[in-house]
Amino acid sequence: MKIKKDDEVVVIAGKDKGATGKVLRALPKEQRVVVEGVNLIKKHKKANQASGQQGEVITREAPIHVSNVAFLEDGKPTRIGYRFEEDGTKVRISRRTGKDI
């Protein structure tokens, strides 16, 4: 998966198309990412009288498929590729500009 935590991304498909945000979590096994302020859901928490907790409605981000987001570079969406340096290290690069990410 080419999108990592703390990357700035834009949503390119779905109900939040056009929204931008930072990746909070990457879930590589499910090929999903959690993006700040995108795909918000409401989760109802049940009250527990024994411990004195009240019921509440929590709004939080849900995972979105990685194919529905694109990496942002200089405010424009771009694809990500890889290049191997001479010393053998693997480096992420921008397909649009060719620069290291």
C-alpha positions as semicolon CSV with decimal commas, in nm:
position;residue;x (nm);y (nm);z (nm)
1;M;0,000;0,000;0,000
2;K;0,153;0,330;-0,110
3;I;-0,040;0,566;0,120
4;K;0,111;0,594;0,469
5;K;0,021;0,755;0,803
6;D;0,054;1,138;0,811
7;D;0,028;1,170;0,430
8;E;-0,192;1,452;0,299
9;V;-0,459;1,304;0,069
10;V;-0,765;1,408;-0,131
11;V;-1,078;1,192;-0,170
12;I;-1,137;1,119;-0,540
13;A;-1,454;0,908;-0,515
14;G;-1,753;0,863;-0,287
15;K;-1,974;1,089;-0,078
16;D;-1,680;1,300;0,045
17;K;-1,528;1,357;-0,301
18;G;-1,298;1,659;-0,304
19;A;-1,232;1,659;0,073
20;T;-0,872;1,673;0,188
21;G;-0,718;1,558;0,511
22;K;-0,431;1,386;0,686
23;V;-0,416;1,007;0,711
24;L;-0,466;0,916;1,079
25;R;-0,427;0,538;1,041
26;A;-0,335;0,301;0,761
27;L;-0,484;-0,049;0,763
28;P;-0,278;-0,241;0,502
29;K;-0,445;-0,581;0,553
30;E;-0,787;-0,435;0,470
31;Q;-0,641;-0,184;0,217
32;R;-0,813;0,103;0,397
33;V;-0,710;0,434;0,550
34;V;-0,872;0,659;0,811
35;V;-0,862;1,023;0,694
36;E;-0,916;1,318;0,928
37;G;-1,266;1,467;0,881
38;V;-1,370;1,223;0,607
39;N;-1,636;0,947;0,613
40;L;-1,780;1,056;0,948
41;I;-2,016;0,813;1,122
42;K;-2,222;0,834;1,438
43;K;-2,169;0,560;1,695
44;H;-2,426;0,519;1,972
45;K;-2,282;0,428;2,310
46;K;-2,516;0,252;2,550
47;A;-2,564;0,387;2,903
48;N;-2,433;0,180;3,192
49;Q;-2,614;0,255;3,517
50;A;-2,385;0,035;3,725
51;S;-2,082;0,253;3,657
52;G;-2,283;0,577;3,619
53;Q;-2,204;0,632;3,250
54;Q;-2,461;0,812;3,040
55;G;-2,548;0,715;2,686
56;E;-2,404;0,931;2,411
57;V;-2,362;0,965;2,038
58;I;-1,999;0,977;1,923
59;T;-1,902;1,114;1,581
60;R;-1,581;0,965;1,442
61;E;-1,401;0,879;1,119
62;A;-1,455;0,540;0,956
63;P;-1,203;0,372;0,722
64;I;-1,221;0,445;0,348
65;H;-1,074;0,227;0,074
66;V;-0,728;0,336;-0,036
67;S;-0,833;0,339;-0,403
68;N;-1,068;0,629;-0,325
69;V;-0,788;0,862;-0,211
70;A;-0,492;1,021;-0,390
71;F;-0,171;1,162;-0,246
72;L;-0,155;1,544;-0,251
73;E;0,161;1,715;-0,370
74;D;0,159;2,095;-0,397
75;G;-0,222;2,088;-0,381
76;K;-0,259;1,848;-0,675
77;P;-0,339;1,476;-0,665
78;T;-0,058;1,251;-0,780
79;R;0,031;0,885;-0,794
80;I;0,316;0,734;-0,597
81;G;0,592;0,509;-0,724
82;Y;0,911;0,358;-0,590
83;R;1,277;0,388;-0,684
84;F;1,580;0,204;-0,550
85;E;1,880;0,419;-0,458
86;E;2,235;0,313;-0,537
87;D;2,283;0,190;-0,179
88;G;1,977;-0,036;-0,213
89;T;1,726;0,171;-0,013
90;K;1,370;0,196;-0,142
91;V;1,235;0,552;-0,178
92;R;0,883;0,675;-0,254
93;I;0,864;0,917;-0,547
94;S;0,596;1,133;-0,706
95;R;0,490;1,009;-1,049
96;R;0,390;1,364;-1,148
97;T;0,720;1,540;-1,069
98;G;0,965;1,257;-1,004
99;K;1,070;1,409;-0,669
100;D;1,124;1,210;-0,350
101;I;0,835;1,212;-0,103
